Short mmCIF file of C-alpha atoms (C1' of nucleotides) in Angstrom, two decimals:
data_model
loop_
_atom_site.label_atom_id
_atom_site.label_comp_id
_atom_site.label_asym_id
_atom_site.label_seq_id
_atom_site.Cartn_x
_atom_site.Cartn_y
_atom_site.Cartn_z
CA MET A 1 8.72 60.82 169.39
CA LYS A 2 8.77 64.53 170.03
CA ALA A 3 12.40 65.60 169.81
CA THR A 4 13.78 69.04 170.43
CA SER A 5 17.32 70.40 170.22
CA ALA A 6 17.00 73.01 172.92
CA ALA A 7 17.89 70.65 175.75
CA ALA A 8 18.19 71.68 179.34
CA LEU A 9 18.33 69.90 182.66
CA PRO A 10 15.78 70.56 185.40
CA LEU A 11 17.01 72.59 188.33
CA GLY A 12 18.61 70.57 191.04
CA PHE A 13 19.22 67.67 188.71
CA ARG A 14 21.51 65.09 190.29
CA SER A 15 23.45 62.54 188.25
CA THR A 16 26.59 60.54 188.90
CA PHE A 17 27.30 60.75 185.21
CA VAL A 18 26.77 64.44 184.67
CA ASP A 19 28.44 65.37 187.93
CA GLY A 20 31.65 63.86 186.62
CA LEU A 21 31.83 66.49 183.91
CA THR A 22 32.80 70.14 184.04
CA PRO A 23 30.06 72.77 183.50
CA ARG A 24 31.66 73.54 180.16
CA GLU A 25 31.52 69.91 179.09
CA ILE A 26 27.92 69.66 180.19
CA LYS A 27 26.99 72.66 178.10
CA THR A 28 28.64 71.19 175.03
CA ALA A 29 26.98 67.88 175.60
CA LEU A 30 23.52 69.34 176.01
CA ARG A 31 23.82 71.12 172.69
CA SER A 32 23.99 67.86 170.77
CA ALA A 33 21.33 66.06 172.77
CA LYS A 34 17.82 65.28 171.67
CA GLN A 35 14.99 65.28 174.15
CA GLU A 36 12.26 62.69 173.96
CA ARG A 37 9.15 61.71 175.86
CA ILE A 38 8.64 58.20 177.09
CA SER A 39 5.54 56.27 178.12
CA PRO A 40 4.94 53.17 180.24
CA ARG A 41 5.62 49.80 178.59
CA GLN A 42 7.83 51.45 175.99
CA ILE A 43 11.01 49.47 175.39
CA LEU A 44 13.89 51.93 175.44
CA GLN A 45 16.59 49.50 174.52
CA GLN A 46 16.71 45.79 173.97
CA GLU A 47 19.64 43.62 174.92
CA GLY A 48 21.49 42.21 171.97
CA ASP A 49 20.49 45.06 169.70
CA ARG A 50 23.25 47.14 168.25
CA ALA A 51 23.85 50.10 170.58
CA ARG A 52 22.41 53.11 168.81
CA ARG A 53 22.55 55.78 171.41
CA LEU A 54 23.65 57.03 174.77
CA TRP A 55 20.92 58.47 176.96
CA LEU A 56 20.15 60.01 180.26
CA LEU A 57 16.87 59.62 182.10
CA VAL A 58 15.55 63.06 182.97
CA ARG A 59 12.10 62.33 184.33
CA GLY A 60 10.11 59.20 185.07
CA ARG A 61 11.08 55.68 185.96
CA VAL A 62 12.43 52.73 184.00
CA ALA A 63 13.04 49.08 184.79
CA VAL A 64 16.38 47.54 183.94
CA TYR A 65 16.36 43.81 183.45
CA ARG A 66 17.91 41.00 181.52
CA LEU A 67 16.12 38.30 179.62
CA ALA A 68 16.97 34.82 180.83
CA PRO A 69 17.43 32.07 178.28
CA ASP A 70 14.03 30.69 179.28
CA GLY A 71 12.43 34.02 178.45
CA ASN A 72 12.07 35.06 182.06
CA ARG A 73 12.90 38.62 182.95
CA VAL A 74 15.59 39.01 185.58
CA PHE A 75 15.06 42.34 187.25
CA LEU A 76 18.27 44.20 187.88
CA ARG A 77 17.22 47.58 189.20
CA TRP A 78 15.09 50.65 188.77
CA GLY A 79 16.38 53.54 186.74
CA VAL A 80 15.63 57.01 188.05
CA PRO A 81 16.28 60.55 186.81
CA GLY A 82 20.02 61.10 186.49
CA ASP A 83 20.85 57.56 185.48
CA ALA A 84 22.74 57.12 182.25
CA PHE A 85 22.21 54.21 179.88
CA GLY A 86 23.52 52.89 176.62
CA LEU A 87 27.03 53.23 177.93
CA SER A 88 28.03 50.44 175.57
CA THR A 89 28.11 53.08 172.87
CA ILE A 90 31.17 54.55 174.51
CA LEU A 91 33.00 51.29 175.13
CA LYS A 92 34.72 49.61 172.25
CA ARG A 93 34.05 46.04 173.19
CA PRO A 94 30.35 45.37 173.36
CA GLU A 95 28.67 47.57 170.84
CA THR A 96 25.40 45.94 171.66
CA TYR A 97 23.14 46.72 174.59
CA VAL A 98 23.72 44.33 177.46
CA VAL A 99 20.42 44.90 179.24
CA THR A 100 16.83 45.59 178.32
CA ILE A 101 15.19 48.73 179.61
CA GLU A 102 11.50 49.46 179.76
CA ALA A 103 9.73 52.60 180.86
CA VAL A 104 7.26 52.16 183.70
CA GLN A 105 6.16 55.76 184.06
CA GLU A 106 5.65 58.79 181.90
CA GLY A 107 8.86 60.77 181.60
CA SER A 108 11.53 62.10 179.32
CA LEU A 109 15.12 61.44 178.37
CA LEU A 110 18.06 63.10 176.66
CA ALA A 111 19.70 61.08 173.92
CA TRP A 112 22.88 61.25 171.91
CA ASP A 113 23.18 59.25 168.74
CA LEU A 114 26.27 57.21 168.01
CA ALA A 115 28.07 60.01 166.20
CA SER A 116 27.33 62.55 168.91
CA SER A 117 28.43 60.24 171.68
CA ARG A 118 31.70 59.51 169.89
CA THR A 119 32.30 63.22 169.47
CA LEU A 120 31.45 63.70 173.09
CA VAL A 121 34.14 61.25 174.14
CA LEU A 122 36.76 63.12 172.14
CA GLN A 123 35.71 66.51 173.45
CA SER A 124 35.41 65.52 177.08
CA PRO A 125 38.44 63.86 178.62
CA ASN A 126 36.54 63.61 181.88
CA LEU A 127 33.83 61.56 180.31
CA SER A 128 35.88 58.44 180.52
CA LYS A 129 36.32 58.99 184.24
CA ALA A 130 32.67 59.85 184.70
CA LEU A 131 31.91 56.61 182.96
CA ASN A 132 34.17 54.77 185.36
CA ALA A 133 32.31 56.20 188.29
CA VAL A 134 28.97 55.14 186.85
CA LEU A 135 30.20 51.66 186.00
CA ALA A 136 31.67 51.29 189.47
CA SER A 137 28.42 52.29 191.13
CA TYR A 138 26.42 49.92 188.93
CA LEU A 139 28.88 47.20 189.83
CA ASP A 140 28.54 47.91 193.50
CA GLY A 141 24.78 47.88 193.26
CA LEU A 142 24.80 44.59 191.43
CA ILE A 143 27.10 42.96 193.93
CA ASN A 144 24.75 44.07 196.65
CA VAL A 145 21.77 42.70 194.80
CA LEU A 146 23.55 39.43 194.30
CA GLY A 147 24.47 39.29 197.95
CA THR A 148 20.88 39.88 198.94
CA TYR A 149 19.32 37.46 196.53
CA ALA A 150 21.86 34.74 196.90
CA PHE A 151 21.27 33.44 200.38
CA GLN A 152 18.55 35.52 201.93
CA PRO A 153 15.09 33.99 202.24
CA ALA A 154 12.14 35.53 200.47
CA GLU A 155 11.08 37.70 203.39
CA GLN A 156 14.46 39.37 203.71
CA ARG A 157 14.65 39.90 199.97
CA LEU A 158 11.27 41.55 199.87
CA ALA A 159 12.13 43.75 202.83
CA ARG A 160 15.30 44.77 201.09
CA VAL A 161 13.51 45.55 197.87
CA LEU A 162 11.01 47.68 199.75
CA VAL A 163 13.74 49.66 201.46
CA GLU A 164 15.73 50.14 198.27
CA SER A 165 12.61 51.11 196.38
CA ALA A 166 11.64 53.54 199.11
CA ARG A 167 15.05 55.18 198.80
CA GLN A 168 14.83 55.44 195.05
CA LEU A 169 11.16 55.91 194.32
CA GLY A 170 9.57 56.90 197.58
CA TYR A 171 8.00 60.28 198.16
CA THR A 172 6.40 62.41 200.87
CA GLY A 173 8.46 63.36 203.87
CA ARG A 174 11.27 61.62 205.68
CA GLU A 175 9.10 59.26 207.63
CA CYS A 176 5.86 57.94 206.16
CA ILE A 177 7.08 57.06 202.71
CA GLU A 178 4.78 56.10 199.89
CA ILE A 179 5.92 53.89 197.06
CA ASP A 180 3.96 53.41 193.85
CA LEU A 181 4.49 49.74 193.19
CA THR A 182 2.05 46.93 192.66
CA ASN A 183 2.50 43.67 194.51
CA GLU A 184 3.53 42.11 191.26
CA GLN A 185 6.27 44.65 190.60
CA LEU A 186 7.60 44.07 194.08
CA ALA A 187 7.44 40.34 193.56
CA VAL A 188 9.40 40.56 190.32
CA ALA A 189 12.04 42.75 191.89
CA ALA A 190 12.34 40.46 194.90
CA ARG A 191 12.29 37.36 192.74
CA MET A 192 9.25 35.58 194.08
CA THR A 193 5.64 34.96 193.15
CA VAL A 194 2.92 37.53 193.76
CA PHE A 195 1.42 35.12 196.25
CA THR A 196 4.41 34.98 198.48
CA ALA A 197 4.84 38.73 198.27
CA THR A 198 1.20 39.26 199.21
CA ARG A 199 1.48 36.96 202.21
CA LYS A 200 4.56 38.73 203.55
CA LEU A 201 3.03 42.13 203.01
CA THR A 202 -0.19 41.07 204.69
CA LYS A 203 1.80 39.84 207.66
CA TRP A 204 3.69 43.11 207.88
CA GLN A 205 0.49 45.07 207.71
CA ALA A 206 -0.85 43.03 210.61
CA GLN A 207 2.30 44.00 212.48
CA GLY A 208 1.58 47.60 211.62
CA ILE A 209 4.87 48.32 209.89
CA VAL A 210 3.34 48.82 206.44
CA THR A 211 0.03 49.90 205.02
CA LYS A 212 -1.20 48.40 201.80
CA HIS A 213 -3.17 50.07 199.09
CA ARG A 214 -3.93 49.15 195.54
CA GLY A 215 -0.70 49.68 193.59
CA LYS A 216 0.91 51.47 196.47
CA ILE A 217 2.72 50.68 199.68
CA VAL A 218 3.10 53.07 202.58
CA LEU A 219 5.82 52.79 205.16
CA PRO A 220 4.83 54.77 208.25
CA SER A 221 8.44 54.67 209.34
CA LEU A 222 11.36 53.51 207.26
CA SER A 223 13.62 52.99 210.22
CA GLY A 224 10.88 51.18 212.07
CA PHE A 225 10.36 48.90 209.13
CA GLU A 226 14.04 48.14 208.86
CA ASN A 227 14.31 47.30 212.51
CA ALA A 228 11.28 45.07 212.41
CA THR A 229 12.42 43.10 209.39
CA LYS A 230 16.18 42.97 209.68
CA GLY A 231 16.41 41.84 213.23
CA PRO A 232 13.98 39.15 214.33
CA SER A 233 12.78 36.57 211.84
CA SER A 234 9.36 36.42 213.47
CA MET B 1 56.43 38.94 201.13
CA LYS B 2 59.30 38.55 198.68
CA ALA B 3 59.17 41.64 196.51
CA THR B 4 61.38 42.48 193.57
CA SER B 5 61.48 45.54 191.34
CA ALA B 6 62.58 43.81 188.15
CA ALA B 7 59.06 42.95 187.08
CA ALA B 8 58.23 41.22 183.84
CA LEU B 9 55.20 39.49 182.42
CA PRO B 10 55.31 35.87 181.29
CA LEU B 11 55.32 35.30 177.54
CA GLY B 12 51.90 35.10 176.00
CA PHE B 13 50.33 36.88 178.98
CA ARG B 14 46.76 37.88 178.23
CA SER B 15 44.93 40.56 180.16
CA THR B 16 41.99 42.80 179.39
CA PHE B 17 43.58 45.43 181.54
CA VAL B 18 47.11 45.34 180.15
CA ASP B 19 45.91 44.96 176.58
CA GLY B 20 44.24 48.34 176.85
CA LEU B 21 47.60 50.03 177.26
CA THR B 22 50.31 50.81 174.74
CA PRO B 23 53.61 48.86 174.93
CA ARG B 24 55.26 52.03 176.15
CA GLU B 25 52.74 52.48 178.94
CA ILE B 26 53.13 48.86 179.94
CA LYS B 27 56.88 49.28 180.19
CA THR B 28 56.51 52.31 182.41
CA ALA B 29 53.99 50.58 184.56
CA LEU B 30 56.09 47.49 185.06
CA ARG B 31 58.97 49.59 186.28
CA SER B 32 57.06 50.75 189.33
CA ALA B 33 55.46 47.39 190.11
CA LYS B 34 56.40 45.06 192.91
CA GLN B 35 56.17 41.34 192.46
CA GLU B 36 54.92 39.12 195.24
CA ARG B 37 54.23 35.44 195.85
CA ILE B 38 50.88 34.30 197.13
CA SER B 39 49.76 31.11 198.84
CA PRO B 40 46.40 29.40 199.33
CA ARG B 41 44.11 30.81 202.01
CA GLN B 42 45.98 34.11 201.94
CA ILE B 43 43.61 37.06 202.01
CA LEU B 44 44.75 39.47 199.33
CA GLN B 45 42.27 42.19 200.08
CA GLN B 46 39.37 42.54 202.43
CA GLU B 47 36.20 44.43 201.63
CA GLY B 48 35.78 47.57 203.62
CA ASP B 49 39.50 48.02 204.13
CA ARG B 50 41.04 51.16 202.77
CA ALA B 51 42.29 50.43 199.23
CA ARG B 52 46.05 50.25 199.49
CA ARG B 53 47.09 48.99 196.13
CA LEU B 54 46.29 48.09 192.57
CA TRP B 55 47.36 44.64 191.50
CA LEU B 56 47.42 42.17 188.67
CA LEU B 57 47.27 38.41 189.09
CA VAL B 58 50.19 36.89 187.19
CA ARG B 59 50.03 33.25 188.19
CA GLY B 60 47.68 31.15 190.30
CA ARG B 61 44.03 31.39 191.13
CA VAL B 62 42.02 33.55 193.52
CA ALA B 63 38.42 33.56 194.67
CA VAL B 64 36.47 36.79 194.60
CA TYR B 65 33.57 36.98 197.00
CA ARG B 66 31.61 39.28 199.20
CA LEU B 67 30.74 38.78 202.82
CA ALA B 68 27.01 38.76 203.47
CA PRO B 69 25.70 40.49 206.58
CA ASP B 70 25.14 37.07 208.14
CA GLY B 71 28.80 36.24 207.63
CA ASN B 72 28.18 33.99 204.69
CA ARG B 73 30.51 34.26 201.72
CA VAL B 74 28.82 35.09 198.47
CA PHE B 75 31.02 33.77 195.72
CA LEU B 76 31.31 36.15 192.80
CA ARG B 77 33.89 34.61 190.50
CA TRP B 78 37.31 33.12 190.10
CA GLY B 79 40.25 35.34 189.36
CA VAL B 80 42.79 34.05 186.87
CA PRO B 81 46.12 35.36 185.54
CA GLY B 82 45.58 38.66 183.75
CA ASP B 83 42.79 39.84 186.02
CA ALA B 84 43.29 43.21 187.68
CA PHE B 85 42.07 44.00 191.18
CA GLY B 86 42.04 46.88 193.59
CA LEU B 87 40.63 49.10 190.89
CA SER B 88 39.03 51.20 193.62
CA THR B 89 42.44 52.78 194.06
CA ILE B 90 41.99 54.46 190.69
CA LEU B 91 38.43 55.61 191.21
CA LYS B 92 37.81 58.60 193.39
CA ARG B 93 34.59 57.52 195.00
CA PRO B 94 35.04 54.29 196.89
CA GLU B 95 38.52 54.28 198.23
CA THR B 96 37.83 51.07 200.04
CA TYR B 97 37.87 47.59 198.58
CA VAL B 98 34.40 46.44 197.60
CA VAL B 99 35.12 42.70 197.53
CA THR B 100 37.21 40.22 199.43
CA ILE B 101 39.79 38.21 197.54
CA GLU B 102 41.46 35.06 198.72
CA ALA B 103 44.17 33.02 197.01
CA VAL B 104 43.28 29.39 196.39
CA GLN B 105 46.49 28.34 194.66
CA GLU B 106 50.18 29.16 194.76
CA GLY B 107 50.96 32.03 192.44
CA SER B 108 52.26 35.54 192.09
CA LEU B 109 51.03 39.05 191.51
CA LEU B 110 52.26 42.46 190.48
CA ALA B 111 51.30 45.30 192.77
CA TRP B 112 51.35 49.08 192.63
CA ASP B 113 50.99 51.04 195.82
CA LEU B 114 48.63 54.00 196.05
CA ALA B 115 51.27 56.54 194.99
CA SER B 116 52.40 54.46 192.02
CA SER B 117 48.89 53.82 190.84
CA ARG B 118 48.07 57.51 191.01
CA THR B 119 51.19 58.31 189.00
CA LEU B 120 50.20 55.61 186.56
CA VAL B 121 46.85 57.24 185.95
CA LEU B 122 48.50 60.54 185.14
CA GLN B 123 51.08 59.01 182.85
CA SER B 124 48.73 56.75 180.96
CA PRO B 125 45.69 58.39 179.42
CA ASN B 126 44.62 55.00 178.11
CA LEU B 127 44.45 53.58 181.58
CA SER B 128 41.10 55.14 182.19
CA LYS B 129 39.75 53.47 179.08
CA ALA B 130 41.39 50.18 179.95
CA LEU B 131 39.63 50.46 183.25
CA ASN B 132 36.36 51.03 181.43
CA ALA B 133 36.81 47.81 179.56
CA VAL B 134 37.61 45.85 182.69
CA LEU B 135 34.69 47.27 184.63
CA ALA B 136 32.37 46.60 181.72
CA SER B 137 33.45 42.99 181.49
CA TYR B 138 33.09 42.50 185.24
CA LEU B 139 29.64 44.00 184.99
CA ASP B 140 28.68 41.74 182.17
CA GLY B 141 29.95 38.71 184.04
CA LEU B 142 28.02 39.68 187.13
CA ILE B 143 24.81 40.20 185.23
CA ASN B 144 25.24 36.75 183.77
CA VAL B 145 25.86 35.27 187.17
CA LEU B 146 22.77 36.97 188.50
CA GLY B 147 20.75 35.71 185.58
CA THR B 148 21.94 32.19 186.21
CA TYR B 149 21.45 32.20 189.93
CA ALA B 150 18.20 34.06 189.95
CA PHE B 151 15.77 31.64 188.42
CA GLN B 152 17.67 28.56 187.43
CA PRO B 153 17.29 25.47 189.60
CA ALA B 154 20.26 24.00 191.37
CA GLU B 155 21.11 21.55 188.64
CA GLN B 156 21.37 24.21 185.96
CA ARG B 157 23.42 26.42 188.23
CA LEU B 158 25.88 23.68 188.95
CA ALA B 159 26.15 22.79 185.28
CA ARG B 160 26.82 26.40 184.50
CA VAL B 161 29.45 26.68 187.17
CA LEU B 162 31.18 23.59 185.85
CA VAL B 163 31.25 24.93 182.32
CA GLU B 164 32.47 28.36 183.39
CA SER B 165 35.08 26.82 185.63
CA ALA B 166 36.19 24.54 182.85
CA ARG B 167 36.67 27.56 180.61
CA GLN B 168 38.62 29.45 183.21
CA LEU B 169 40.47 26.81 185.18
CA GLY B 170 40.34 23.66 183.07
CA TYR B 171 43.40 22.09 181.57
CA THR B 172 44.48 19.26 179.24
CA GLY B 173 43.32 19.33 175.64
CA ARG B 174 40.23 20.66 173.99
CA GLU B 175 37.98 17.80 174.92
CA CYS B 176 38.52 15.88 178.17
CA ILE B 177 38.94 18.80 180.52
CA GLU B 178 40.10 18.42 184.09
CA ILE B 179 39.15 20.90 186.77
CA ASP B 180 40.75 21.02 190.20
CA LEU B 181 37.80 21.80 192.41
CA THR B 182 36.42 20.03 195.44
CA ASN B 183 32.72 19.35 195.67
CA GLU B 184 32.53 21.97 198.31
CA GLN B 185 34.13 24.65 196.16
CA LEU B 186 31.69 23.83 193.39
CA ALA B 187 28.83 23.96 195.84
CA VAL B 188 29.85 27.38 197.09
CA ALA B 189 30.20 28.73 193.59
CA ALA B 190 26.83 27.30 192.55
CA ARG B 191 25.22 28.42 195.79
CA MET B 192 24.01 25.13 197.19
CA THR B 193 24.98 22.61 199.86
CA VAL B 194 27.69 20.03 199.31
CA PHE B 195 25.01 17.39 199.53
CA THR B 196 23.00 18.67 196.63
CA ALA B 197 26.14 19.16 194.58
CA THR B 198 27.25 15.61 195.29
CA ARG B 199 23.91 14.19 194.26
CA LYS B 200 23.89 16.03 190.95
CA LEU B 201 27.47 15.08 190.22
CA THR B 202 26.79 11.46 191.06
CA LYS B 203 23.85 11.48 188.72
CA TRP B 204 25.94 12.97 185.96
CA GLN B 205 28.63 10.40 186.50
CA ALA B 206 26.03 7.67 186.15
CA GLN B 207 25.06 9.30 182.85
CA GLY B 208 28.70 9.19 181.86
CA ILE B 209 29.06 12.90 181.19
CA VAL B 210 31.48 13.55 184.05
CA THR B 211 34.03 11.55 186.00
CA LYS B 212 34.57 12.31 189.64
CA HIS B 213 37.79 12.18 191.57
CA ARG B 214 38.82 13.45 194.92
CA GLY B 215 39.17 17.24 194.54
CA LYS B 216 38.90 17.03 190.80
CA ILE B 217 36.24 16.76 188.13
CA VAL B 218 36.86 15.49 184.61
CA LEU B 219 34.64 16.34 181.69
CA PRO B 220 35.25 13.83 178.88
CA SER B 221 33.58 16.24 176.50
CA LEU B 222 32.63 19.81 177.24
CA SER B 223 30.18 20.05 174.38
CA GLY B 224 28.69 16.72 175.32
CA PHE B 225 28.22 17.89 178.86
CA GLU B 226 26.59 21.11 177.78
CA ASN B 227 24.15 19.30 175.52
CA ALA B 228 23.26 16.81 178.19
CA THR B 229 22.60 19.41 180.86
CA LYS B 230 21.24 22.41 178.98
CA GLY B 231 18.60 20.65 176.98
CA PRO B 232 16.56 18.05 178.80
CA SER B 233 15.80 18.44 182.46
CA SER B 234 15.99 14.66 183.02
"C1'" DC C 1 47.17 0.64 210.02
"C1'" DG C 2 44.88 4.17 211.87
"C1'" DC C 3 43.74 9.14 211.06
"C1'" DT C 4 41.95 13.08 208.78
"C1'" DG C 5 39.37 15.09 205.30
"C1'" DC C 6 36.46 14.62 201.51
"C1'" DC C 7 32.76 12.40 199.88
"C1'" DT C 8 28.20 9.79 199.95
"C1'" DT C 9 23.57 8.25 201.33
"C1'" DG C 10 19.15 8.47 203.42
"C1'" DA C 11 15.28 10.33 206.23
"C1'" DG C 12 12.94 14.22 207.88
"C1'" DT C 13 11.75 19.13 207.27
"C1'" DT C 14 10.74 23.51 205.25
"C1'" DA C 15 10.20 27.38 202.42
"C1'" DC C 16 8.40 28.52 198.42
"C1'" DA C 17 6.07 27.69 193.89
"C1'" DT C 18 1.91 26.24 191.62
"C1'" DC C 19 -2.82 26.23 190.82
"C1'" DA C 20 -7.74 27.19 191.39
"C1'" DA C 21 -10.97 30.24 192.91
"C1'" DA C 22 -12.84 34.19 194.57
"C1'" DC C 23 -12.79 38.99 196.47
"C1'" DG C 24 -13.05 44.06 196.17
"C1'" DC C 25 -11.39 48.51 194.55
"C1'" DG C 26 -12.12 51.95 191.22
"C1'" DG C 27 -13.15 52.90 186.92
"C1'" DT C 28 -17.07 53.17 183.08
"C1'" DG C 29 -21.45 53.57 181.16
"C1'" DG C 30 -26.29 53.21 181.59
"C1'" DC D 1 -26.88 56.33 191.63
"C1'" DC D 2 -26.28 51.78 190.57
"C1'" DA D 3 -24.71 47.72 187.71
"C1'" DC D 4 -21.00 46.14 185.59
"C1'" DC D 5 -16.28 44.92 184.46
"C1'" DG D 6 -11.25 44.26 184.85
"C1'" DC D 7 -7.34 44.16 187.25
"C1'" DG D 8 -4.78 43.86 191.39
"C1'" DT D 9 -5.14 41.21 195.26
"C1'" DT D 10 -6.11 37.40 198.56
"C1'" DT D 11 -6.70 32.71 200.45
"C1'" DG D 12 -6.18 27.87 200.84
"C1'" DA D 13 -4.73 23.24 199.26
"C1'" DT D 14 -1.16 20.81 197.33
"C1'" DG D 15 3.42 19.66 195.47
"C1'" DT D 16 8.35 19.68 195.50
"C1'" DA D 17 13.17 21.16 195.27
"C1'" DA D 18 16.55 21.79 198.17
"C1'" DC D 19 18.34 22.27 203.03
"C1'" DT D 20 19.46 19.99 207.53
"C1'" DC D 21 21.28 16.53 210.15
"C1'" DA D 22 23.10 12.11 211.31
"C1'" DA D 23 25.86 8.49 209.97
"C1'" DG D 24 28.90 5.97 207.47
"C1'" DG D 25 32.30 5.02 203.41
"C1'" DC D 26 36.74 5.64 201.40
"C1'" DA D 27 40.97 7.82 199.59
"C1'" DG D 28 45.50 9.20 200.73
"C1'" DC D 29 49.00 10.06 204.09
"C1'" DG D 30 51.99 9.48 207.93
#
DNA sequence: CGCTGCCTTGAGTTACATCAAACGCGGTGG
DNA sequence: CCACCGCGTTTGATGTAACTCAAGGCAGCG
């Protein structure tokens, strides 16, 4: 829980939320933010809890999910640097968190407590619009997820998850993308058992469109992978 | 396409969107709105099309869905009086509709064209916040839907759809709720085939917790139904 | 009184989950 | 350098929920 007041954003930091504000507003906002380190498995917010703070992921990766009534975790999406969370603090209606967020990598975040975030809203007229943009993009993402998960068979879902994950979390060059995800993480995201995920991945490796490693998947060619999986059901 | 300028809202009209505005703002807004009748099967907006107008459902019922790549329709939710649509017109980013909406009952709506809706945004500072609230509630609803559809078996999904539909579309008294939906509509909403839906409904009727009619379902007791379906998996 | 949709029923099929068991990579410590 | 251990992964056997398809029932309407 190392917290500093001298907050600054890394160079080249991209964020739908921050981009909706003027440089002046950003400066003001940063002044009242607290920086904090996060570690894997750390729960950053729990659904149902009273919303305590607004925060922005600066570095690392988090998993956003919702707890089903049966205790199961319904994966919603990955959170990457630039994503804002705890937006409920700004809205009047639900003053409780609506999703649970857990860190999956080392990283850091910028946080505003309830008072600061309220002040922020008053000082920044654009914030409301920035919030709209973020909400809209979340909504769009969710609709897509729903569309994918609703009717698509497991194979398509997994393929989709891989592509999305590659876009968000992949690294190293434009082609030949590596993604640090275990089979189990993929399975959770694609809503299937590890076994099914393994079988599909094994098949794809045999086809030569992916390479498997322990806790890591490599796509030699993203476009090649998409073509191979989207088109034929073989 | 009968359109009048003398727009007014029915007495006791409830709407998350409108409620976020001041009476003065509402008055101004109504002045620039056009009223229009809608009929079943009429497509009110099509995803991908350039967003032409902002509108508010006044009377009737609409279905909100998204078209899957394979042409399948992924049902998202029902739209009831008070719901606002075409919100993309207000946001900068996606100026195209993100969902397809089709009328399923006779009704009417209030519409603002692009110019009017832009003017509206300038005149009503609260509109942006009202929009926040609407987006947030849509988001919450979607997350719930995803949670339900993700892991729950068909029976639970259908039960859920019935309860939600009863809340939104049901009529006649507090207990003994009637819902005008065909088996097929239920099946689409619960993401299953008509056959499966029929079987579950038949079973429930045998248990005495629902009564089936042609194009209509009757729940003698909503609470009774919920208890019978949520608890035991029998 | 027949027609048109909606609804029902059953038999066959399939994709996926479940479970049990074992493999092998990559650390750690001897 | 090797023995060990744990976790991520793999494989196969088995079960089952739900889809598909074919066929027939039945309500309401002209």
